[in-house]
mmCIF file with all atom_site columns, C-alpha atoms in Angstrom:
data_model
loop_
_atom_site.group_PDB
_atom_site.id
_atom_site.type_symbol
_atom_site.label_atom_id
_atom_site.label_alt_id
_atom_site.label_comp_id
_atom_site.label_asym_id
_atom_site.label_entity_id
_atom_site.label_seq_id
_atom_site.pdbx_PDB_ins_code
_atom_site.Cartn_x
_atom_site.Cartn_y
_atom_site.Cartn_z
_atom_site.occupancy
_atom_site.B_iso_or_equiv
_atom_site.pdbx_formal_charge
_atom_site.auth_seq_id
_atom_site.auth_comp_id
_atom_site.auth_asym_id
_atom_site.auth_atom_id
_atom_site.pdbx_PDB_model_num
ATOM 1   C CA . ASN A 1 1   ? 29.361  0.491   43.310 1.00 0.00 ? 1   ASN A CA 1
ATOM 2   C CA . PRO A 1 2   ? 29.469  2.192   45.815 1.00 0.00 ? 2   PRO A CA 1
ATOM 3   C CA . THR A 1 3   ? 26.106  1.201   47.501 1.00 0.00 ? 3   THR A CA 1
ATOM 4   C CA . PRO A 1 4   ? 23.560  4.031   47.211 1.00 0.00 ? 4   PRO A CA 1
ATOM 5   C CA . SER A 1 5   ? 22.324  5.569   50.376 1.00 0.00 ? 5   SER A CA 1
ATOM 6   C CA . SER A 1 6   ? 18.731  5.205   49.186 1.00 0.00 ? 6   SER A CA 1
ATOM 7   C CA . VAL A 1 7   ? 16.843  3.871   46.287 1.00 0.00 ? 7   VAL A CA 1
ATOM 8   C CA . THR A 1 8   ? 13.412  4.645   44.834 1.00 0.00 ? 8   THR A CA 1
ATOM 9   C CA . TRP A 1 9   ? 11.600  2.211   42.336 1.00 0.00 ? 9   TRP A CA 1
ATOM 10  C CA . TYR A 1 10  ? 8.781   3.164   40.215 1.00 0.00 ? 10  TYR A CA 1
ATOM 11  C CA . PHE A 1 11  ? 6.893   0.353   38.922 1.00 0.00 ? 11  PHE A CA 1
ATOM 12  C CA . GLY A 1 12  ? 4.921   1.841   36.122 1.00 0.00 ? 12  GLY A CA 1
ATOM 13  C CA . ASP A 1 13  ? 1.465   1.367   37.447 1.00 0.00 ? 13  ASP A CA 1
ATOM 14  C CA . GLY A 1 14  ? 1.461   4.129   39.931 1.00 0.00 ? 14  GLY A CA 1
ATOM 15  C CA . THR A 1 15  ? 3.080   2.488   43.031 1.00 0.00 ? 15  THR A CA 1
ATOM 16  C CA . SER A 1 16  ? 6.620   2.754   44.387 1.00 0.00 ? 16  SER A CA 1
ATOM 17  C CA . ALA A 1 17  ? 8.941   1.219   46.815 1.00 0.00 ? 17  ALA A CA 1
ATOM 18  C CA . SER A 1 18  ? 12.213  2.300   48.702 1.00 0.00 ? 18  SER A CA 1
ATOM 19  C CA . GLN A 1 19  ? 13.594  -1.046  49.697 1.00 0.00 ? 19  GLN A CA 1
ATOM 20  C CA . MET A 1 20  ? 16.952  -1.940  47.842 1.00 0.00 ? 20  MET A CA 1
ATOM 21  C CA . SER A 1 21  ? 15.533  -5.171  46.476 1.00 0.00 ? 21  SER A CA 1
ATOM 22  C CA . PRO A 1 22  ? 11.723  -5.180  46.503 1.00 0.00 ? 22  PRO A CA 1
ATOM 23  C CA . VAL A 1 23  ? 9.178   -7.695  45.381 1.00 0.00 ? 23  VAL A CA 1
ATOM 24  C CA . LYS A 1 24  ? 6.372   -6.626  43.108 1.00 0.00 ? 24  LYS A CA 1
ATOM 25  C CA . LEU A 1 25  ? 3.349   -8.452  42.347 1.00 0.00 ? 25  LEU A CA 1
ATOM 26  C CA . TYR A 1 26  ? 1.663   -7.320  38.939 1.00 0.00 ? 26  TYR A CA 1
ATOM 27  C CA . THR A 1 27  ? -2.089  -8.633  38.716 1.00 0.00 ? 27  THR A CA 1
ATOM 28  C CA . THR A 1 28  ? -3.116  -6.761  35.464 1.00 0.00 ? 28  THR A CA 1
ATOM 29  C CA . PRO A 1 29  ? -1.417  -7.823  32.094 1.00 0.00 ? 29  PRO A CA 1
ATOM 30  C CA . GLY A 1 30  ? 0.467   -5.106  30.343 1.00 0.00 ? 30  GLY A CA 1
ATOM 31  C CA . THR A 1 31  ? 3.654   -3.466  29.581 1.00 0.00 ? 31  THR A CA 1
ATOM 32  C CA . TYR A 1 32  ? 5.373   -1.464  32.536 1.00 0.00 ? 32  TYR A CA 1
ATOM 33  C CA . GLN A 1 33  ? 8.154   0.956   32.482 1.00 0.00 ? 33  GLN A CA 1
ATOM 34  C CA . ILE A 1 34  ? 10.284  0.338   35.634 1.00 0.00 ? 34  ILE A CA 1
ATOM 35  C CA . LYS A 1 35  ? 12.524  3.067   36.993 1.00 0.00 ? 35  LYS A CA 1
ATOM 36  C CA . LEU A 1 36  ? 15.022  2.848   39.598 1.00 0.00 ? 36  LEU A CA 1
ATOM 37  C CA . VAL A 1 37  ? 16.397  6.043   41.001 1.00 0.00 ? 37  VAL A CA 1
ATOM 38  C CA . ALA A 1 38  ? 19.612  5.582   43.202 1.00 0.00 ? 38  ALA A CA 1
ATOM 39  C CA . ASN A 1 39  ? 20.673  8.235   45.507 1.00 0.00 ? 39  ASN A CA 1
ATOM 40  C CA . PHE A 1 40  ? 24.684  8.534   46.193 1.00 0.00 ? 40  PHE A CA 1
ATOM 41  C CA . GLY A 1 41  ? 24.351  11.728  48.285 1.00 0.00 ? 41  GLY A CA 1
ATOM 42  C CA . SER A 1 42  ? 25.210  14.598  45.918 1.00 0.00 ? 42  SER A CA 1
ATOM 43  C CA . CYS A 1 43  ? 24.621  12.423  42.694 1.00 0.00 ? 43  CYS A CA 1
ATOM 44  C CA . LEU A 1 44  ? 21.649  10.808  41.532 1.00 0.00 ? 44  LEU A CA 1
ATOM 45  C CA . ASP A 1 45  ? 21.541  8.069   38.952 1.00 0.00 ? 45  ASP A CA 1
ATOM 46  C CA . SER A 1 46  ? 18.580  6.301   37.285 1.00 0.00 ? 46  SER A CA 1
ATOM 47  C CA . THR A 1 47  ? 17.834  3.495   34.818 1.00 0.00 ? 47  THR A CA 1
ATOM 48  C CA . VAL A 1 48  ? 14.562  2.328   33.136 1.00 0.00 ? 48  VAL A CA 1
ATOM 49  C CA . LYS A 1 49  ? 13.750  -1.053  31.929 1.00 0.00 ? 49  LYS A CA 1
ATOM 50  C CA . THR A 1 50  ? 10.549  -2.402  30.520 1.00 0.00 ? 50  THR A CA 1
ATOM 51  C CA . ILE A 1 51  ? 8.787   -5.635  31.391 1.00 0.00 ? 51  ILE A CA 1
ATOM 52  C CA . THR A 1 52  ? 5.806   -7.341  29.860 1.00 0.00 ? 52  THR A CA 1
ATOM 53  C CA . VAL A 1 53  ? 3.192   -9.013  32.168 1.00 0.00 ? 53  VAL A CA 1
ATOM 54  C CA . LEU A 1 54  ? 1.461   -11.676 30.014 1.00 0.00 ? 54  LEU A CA 1
ATOM 55  C CA . PRO A 1 55  ? -2.253  -12.653 30.396 1.00 0.00 ? 55  PRO A CA 1
ATOM 56  C CA . SER A 1 56  ? -2.838  -16.109 31.895 1.00 0.00 ? 56  SER A CA 1
ATOM 57  C CA . PRO A 1 57  ? -5.738  -18.319 30.428 1.00 0.00 ? 57  PRO A CA 1
ATOM 58  C CA . THR A 1 58  ? -8.401  -19.251 32.801 1.00 0.00 ? 58  THR A CA 1
ATOM 59  C CA . ALA A 1 59  ? -9.633  -22.932 32.868 1.00 0.00 ? 59  ALA A CA 1
ATOM 60  C CA . ALA A 1 60  ? -13.341 -23.526 33.130 1.00 0.00 ? 60  ALA A CA 1
ATOM 61  C CA . PHE A 1 61  ? -15.745 -26.307 32.047 1.00 0.00 ? 61  PHE A CA 1
ATOM 62  C CA . ILE A 1 62  ? -19.052 -27.953 32.600 1.00 0.00 ? 62  ILE A CA 1
ATOM 63  C CA . ALA A 1 63  ? -20.599 -31.540 31.776 1.00 0.00 ? 63  ALA A CA 1
ATOM 64  C CA . ASP A 1 64  ? -23.912 -32.047 30.221 1.00 0.00 ? 64  ASP A CA 1
ATOM 65  C CA . ASP A 1 65  ? -24.625 -34.703 32.893 1.00 0.00 ? 65  ASP A CA 1
ATOM 66  C CA . SER A 1 66  ? -22.496 -35.653 35.935 1.00 0.00 ? 66  SER A CA 1
ATOM 67  C CA . THR A 1 67  ? -24.492 -38.762 37.535 1.00 0.00 ? 67  THR A CA 1
ATOM 68  C CA . ASN A 1 68  ? -25.576 -41.944 36.227 1.00 0.00 ? 68  ASN A CA 1
ATOM 69  C CA . CYS A 1 69  ? -26.681 -45.467 37.642 1.00 0.00 ? 69  CYS A CA 1
ATOM 70  C CA . ASN A 1 70  ? -25.008 -47.468 35.074 1.00 0.00 ? 70  ASN A CA 1
ATOM 71  C CA . PHE A 1 71  ? -22.329 -47.637 32.530 1.00 0.00 ? 71  PHE A CA 1
ATOM 72  C CA . PRO A 1 72  ? -21.243 -47.064 29.744 1.00 0.00 ? 72  PRO A CA 1
ATOM 73  C CA . PHE A 1 73  ? -22.036 -43.312 30.529 1.00 0.00 ? 73  PHE A CA 1
ATOM 74  C CA . THR A 1 74  ? -21.053 -40.924 27.794 1.00 0.00 ? 74  THR A CA 1
ATOM 75  C CA . VAL A 1 75  ? -20.447 -37.344 29.008 1.00 0.00 ? 75  VAL A CA 1
ATOM 76  C CA . ASN A 1 76  ? -20.126 -34.435 26.802 1.00 0.00 ? 76  ASN A CA 1
ATOM 77  C CA . PHE A 1 77  ? -17.757 -31.796 28.347 1.00 0.00 ? 77  PHE A CA 1
ATOM 78  C CA . THR A 1 78  ? -17.664 -28.135 27.190 1.00 0.00 ? 78  THR A CA 1
ATOM 79  C CA . SER A 1 79  ? -14.782 -25.911 27.787 1.00 0.00 ? 79  SER A CA 1
ATOM 80  C CA . HIS A 1 80  ? -15.674 -22.249 28.818 1.00 0.00 ? 80  HIS A CA 1
ATOM 81  C CA . SER A 1 81  ? -11.903 -21.353 29.310 1.00 0.00 ? 81  SER A CA 1
ATOM 82  C CA . LEU A 1 82  ? -10.691 -17.854 28.492 1.00 0.00 ? 82  LEU A CA 1
ATOM 83  C CA . ASN A 1 83  ? -7.472  -17.247 26.367 1.00 0.00 ? 83  ASN A CA 1
ATOM 84  C CA . ALA A 1 84  ? -6.923  -20.765 25.874 1.00 0.00 ? 84  ALA A CA 1
ATOM 85  C CA . THR A 1 85  ? -5.062  -22.312 22.704 1.00 0.00 ? 85  THR A CA 1
ATOM 86  C CA . SER A 1 86  ? -4.494  -25.753 23.793 1.00 0.00 ? 86  SER A CA 1
ATOM 87  C CA . PHE A 1 87  ? -6.481  -28.333 26.189 1.00 0.00 ? 87  PHE A CA 1
ATOM 88  C CA . GLN A 1 88  ? -5.412  -31.298 28.273 1.00 0.00 ? 88  GLN A CA 1
ATOM 89  C CA . TRP A 1 89  ? -8.035  -33.214 29.812 1.00 0.00 ? 89  TRP A CA 1
ATOM 90  C CA . ASP A 1 90  ? -7.755  -35.879 32.466 1.00 0.00 ? 90  ASP A CA 1
ATOM 91  C CA . PHE A 1 91  ? -11.183 -37.715 32.774 1.00 0.00 ? 91  PHE A CA 1
ATOM 92  C CA . GLY A 1 92  ? -10.007 -39.659 36.161 1.00 0.00 ? 92  GLY A CA 1
ATOM 93  C CA . ASP A 1 93  ? -10.059 -43.113 34.626 1.00 0.00 ? 93  ASP A CA 1
ATOM 94  C CA . ASN A 1 94  ? -6.754  -43.153 33.112 1.00 0.00 ? 94  ASN A CA 1
ATOM 95  C CA . THR A 1 95  ? -7.797  -41.649 29.711 1.00 0.00 ? 95  THR A CA 1
ATOM 96  C CA . THR A 1 96  ? -7.034  -38.269 28.345 1.00 0.00 ? 96  THR A CA 1
ATOM 97  C CA . ALA A 1 97  ? -8.215  -35.792 25.406 1.00 0.00 ? 97  ALA A CA 1
ATOM 98  C CA . THR A 1 98  ? -6.848  -32.650 23.947 1.00 0.00 ? 98  THR A CA 1
ATOM 99  C CA . LEU A 1 99  ? -10.191 -31.268 22.165 1.00 0.00 ? 99  LEU A CA 1
ATOM 100 C CA . PRO A 1 100 ? -11.782 -28.089 23.364 1.00 0.00 ? 100 PRO A CA 1
ATOM 101 C CA . ASN A 1 101 ? -15.028 -30.030 23.844 1.00 0.00 ? 101 ASN A CA 1
ATOM 102 C CA . PRO A 1 102 ? -14.744 -33.711 24.308 1.00 0.00 ? 102 PRO A CA 1
ATOM 103 C CA . GLY A 1 103 ? -17.205 -36.293 24.797 1.00 0.00 ? 103 GLY A CA 1
ATOM 104 C CA . HIS A 1 104 ? -15.962 -39.377 27.050 1.00 0.00 ? 104 HIS A CA 1
ATOM 105 C CA . THR A 1 105 ? -17.581 -42.640 27.831 1.00 0.00 ? 105 THR A CA 1
ATOM 106 C CA . TYR A 1 106 ? -16.869 -44.066 31.235 1.00 0.00 ? 106 TYR A CA 1
ATOM 107 C CA . ASN A 1 107 ? -17.047 -47.801 31.345 1.00 0.00 ? 107 ASN A CA 1
ATOM 108 C CA . SER A 1 108 ? -17.003 -48.619 35.260 1.00 0.00 ? 108 SER A CA 1
ATOM 109 C CA . TYR A 1 109 ? -18.578 -47.611 38.266 1.00 0.00 ? 109 TYR A CA 1
ATOM 110 C CA . GLY A 1 110 ? -16.951 -44.872 40.511 1.00 0.00 ? 110 GLY A CA 1
ATOM 111 C CA . ASN A 1 111 ? -16.477 -41.257 41.418 1.00 0.00 ? 111 ASN A CA 1
ATOM 112 C CA . PHE A 1 112 ? -14.204 -39.493 38.753 1.00 0.00 ? 112 PHE A CA 1
ATOM 113 C CA . LYS A 1 113 ? -12.018 -36.341 39.204 1.00 0.00 ? 113 LYS A CA 1
ATOM 114 C CA . VAL A 1 114 ? -11.880 -34.387 35.978 1.00 0.00 ? 114 VAL A CA 1
ATOM 115 C CA . GLN A 1 115 ? -9.008  -31.973 35.287 1.00 0.00 ? 115 GLN A CA 1
ATOM 116 C CA . LEU A 1 116 ? -8.431  -29.591 32.584 1.00 0.00 ? 116 LEU A CA 1
ATOM 117 C CA . VAL A 1 117 ? -5.202  -27.697 32.012 1.00 0.00 ? 117 VAL A CA 1
ATOM 118 C CA . VAL A 1 118 ? -5.331  -24.852 29.380 1.00 0.00 ? 118 VAL A CA 1
ATOM 119 C CA . THR A 1 119 ? -2.269  -23.186 27.821 1.00 0.00 ? 119 THR A CA 1
ATOM 120 C CA . GLY A 1 120 ? -2.625  -19.850 26.473 1.00 0.00 ? 120 GLY A CA 1
ATOM 121 C CA . ALA A 1 121 ? -0.641  -18.461 23.070 1.00 0.00 ? 121 ALA A CA 1
ATOM 122 C CA . ASN A 1 122 ? 2.142   -17.107 25.316 1.00 0.00 ? 122 ASN A CA 1
ATOM 123 C CA . GLY A 1 123 ? 2.545   -20.454 27.183 1.00 0.00 ? 123 GLY A CA 1
ATOM 124 C CA . CYS A 1 124 ? 1.158   -19.424 30.618 1.00 0.00 ? 124 CYS A CA 1
ATOM 125 C CA . THR A 1 125 ? -1.214  -22.196 31.840 1.00 0.00 ? 125 THR A CA 1
ATOM 126 C CA . ASP A 1 126 ? -4.045  -22.630 34.414 1.00 0.00 ? 126 ASP A CA 1
ATOM 127 C CA . THR A 1 127 ? -5.553  -25.800 35.941 1.00 0.00 ? 127 THR A CA 1
ATOM 128 C CA . LEU A 1 128 ? -9.071  -26.631 37.131 1.00 0.00 ? 128 LEU A CA 1
ATOM 129 C CA . ARG A 1 129 ? -9.822  -30.092 38.938 1.00 0.00 ? 129 ARG A CA 1
ATOM 130 C CA . LYS A 1 130 ? -13.308 -31.087 39.860 1.00 0.00 ? 130 LYS A CA 1
ATOM 131 C CA . THR A 1 131 ? -12.989 -33.793 42.484 1.00 0.00 ? 131 THR A CA 1
ATOM 132 C CA . ASN A 1 132 ? -15.879 -36.634 42.353 1.00 0.00 ? 132 ASN A CA 1
ATOM 133 C CA . TYR A 1 133 ? -17.395 -34.563 39.483 1.00 0.00 ? 133 TYR A CA 1
ATOM 134 C CA . ILE A 1 134 ? -18.578 -37.726 37.643 1.00 0.00 ? 134 ILE A CA 1
ATOM 135 C CA . ASN A 1 135 ? -20.490 -40.255 39.660 1.00 0.00 ? 135 ASN A CA 1
ATOM 136 C CA . ILE A 1 136 ? -21.609 -43.605 38.440 1.00 0.00 ? 136 ILE A CA 1
ATOM 137 C CA . ILE A 1 137 ? -23.093 -45.435 41.295 1.00 0.00 ? 137 ILE A CA 1
ATOM 138 C CA . GLN A 1 138 ? -25.212 -48.569 41.073 1.00 0.00 ? 138 GLN A CA 1
ATOM 139 C CA . PRO A 1 139 ? -28.332 -48.280 42.965 1.00 0.00 ? 139 PRO A CA 1
ATOM 140 C CA . VAL A 1 140 ? -28.830 -50.721 45.932 1.00 0.00 ? 140 VAL A CA 1
ATOM 141 C CA . VAL A 1 141 ? -32.221 -52.062 47.044 1.00 0.00 ? 141 VAL A CA 1
ATOM 142 C CA . VAL A 1 142 ? -32.754 -54.019 50.214 1.00 0.00 ? 142 VAL A CA 1
ATOM 143 C CA . MET A 1 143 ? -35.864 -55.396 51.556 1.00 0.00 ? 143 MET A CA 1
ATOM 144 C CA . ASN A 1 144 ? -36.415 -55.488 55.431 1.00 0.00 ? 144 ASN A CA 1
ATOM 145 C CA . ASN A 1 145 ? -39.072 -58.037 55.851 1.00 0.00 ? 145 ASN A CA 1
ATOM 146 C CA . LEU A 1 146 ? -39.197 -59.895 59.097 1.00 0.00 ? 146 LEU A CA 1
ATOM 147 C CA . PRO A 1 147 ? -40.785 -62.310 59.868 1.00 0.00 ? 147 PRO A CA 1
ATOM 148 C CA . ASP A 1 148 ? -40.937 -64.222 56.726 1.00 0.00 ? 148 ASP A CA 1
ATOM 149 C CA . SER A 1 149 ? -43.625 -66.691 57.562 1.00 0.00 ? 149 SER A CA 1
ATOM 150 C CA . GLY A 1 150 ? -46.577 -67.010 60.062 1.00 0.00 ? 150 GLY A CA 1
ATOM 151 C CA . CYS A 1 151 ? -50.045 -68.810 60.326 1.00 0.00 ? 151 CYS A CA 1
ATOM 152 C CA . VAL A 1 152 ? -53.167 -68.135 58.421 1.00 0.00 ? 152 VAL A CA 1
ATOM 153 C CA . PRO A 1 153 ? -54.269 -65.480 58.352 1.00 0.00 ? 153 PRO A CA 1
ATOM 154 C CA . PHE A 1 154 ? -50.658 -63.843 57.773 1.00 0.00 ? 154 PHE A CA 1
ATOM 155 C CA . THR A 1 155 ? -50.286 -60.110 57.448 1.00 0.00 ? 155 THR A CA 1
ATOM 156 C CA . LYS A 1 156 ? -46.995 -59.015 55.953 1.00 0.00 ? 156 LYS A CA 1
ATOM 157 C CA . PHE A 1 157 ? -45.492 -55.691 55.940 1.00 0.00 ? 157 PHE A CA 1
ATOM 158 C CA . PHE A 1 158 ? -43.026 -54.990 53.254 1.00 0.00 ? 158 PHE A CA 1
ATOM 159 C CA . THR A 1 159 ? -40.486 -52.319 53.715 1.00 0.00 ? 159 THR A CA 1
ATOM 160 C CA . SER A 1 160 ? -37.201 -51.468 51.690 1.00 0.00 ? 160 SER A CA 1
ATOM 161 C CA . THR A 1 161 ? -34.235 -49.337 51.779 1.00 0.00 ? 161 THR A CA 1
ATOM 162 C CA . THR A 1 162 ? -32.947 -47.884 48.511 1.00 0.00 ? 162 THR A CA 1
ATOM 163 C CA . THR A 1 163 ? -29.612 -45.930 47.996 1.00 0.00 ? 163 THR A CA 1
ATOM 164 C CA . SER A 1 164 ? -29.405 -44.303 44.546 1.00 0.00 ? 164 SER A CA 1
ATOM 165 C CA . LEU A 1 165 ? -27.991 -41.209 42.939 1.00 0.00 ? 165 LEU A CA 1
ATOM 166 C CA . ASP A 1 166 ? -31.314 -40.468 41.432 1.00 0.00 ? 166 ASP A CA 1
ATOM 167 C CA . PRO A 1 167 ? -34.711 -40.043 43.423 1.00 0.00 ? 167 PRO A CA 1
ATOM 168 C CA . VAL A 1 168 ? -36.711 -43.026 43.766 1.00 0.00 ? 168 VAL A CA 1
#
């Protein structure tokens, strides 16, 4: 009090702003000295505060196999997450795990979303969801055969339609 005629914010990363209440996005972890200089006409005042921007973990994972035509189907997951200290897996079939590299057995047909939430030592989190990542689909074979009878000599041409995750 009173309101300054102008202000300058120095954000500690080489950028500045002249708005009264600016918003600043920090994209790099680190410790920053924030300086506010207030101009009251013939008087200047300033204050300095330190903030710390914490690194976030990055969730990443792969599976050793993601498709099968039958169950039970066991999949081994490997986390490639960075800066993670805890892991929360959701395998999409109402089961979970907290190991970094779990194995999981699916016991039904379907397309399953897999989600991994990782937390870093500082409490920051990241989430990766892979929709329809695990696919267990029963193959379907249909014979397309008409006519089914005839007089001698009878020639029959057989055809089929196959739907499968794996090539036939």
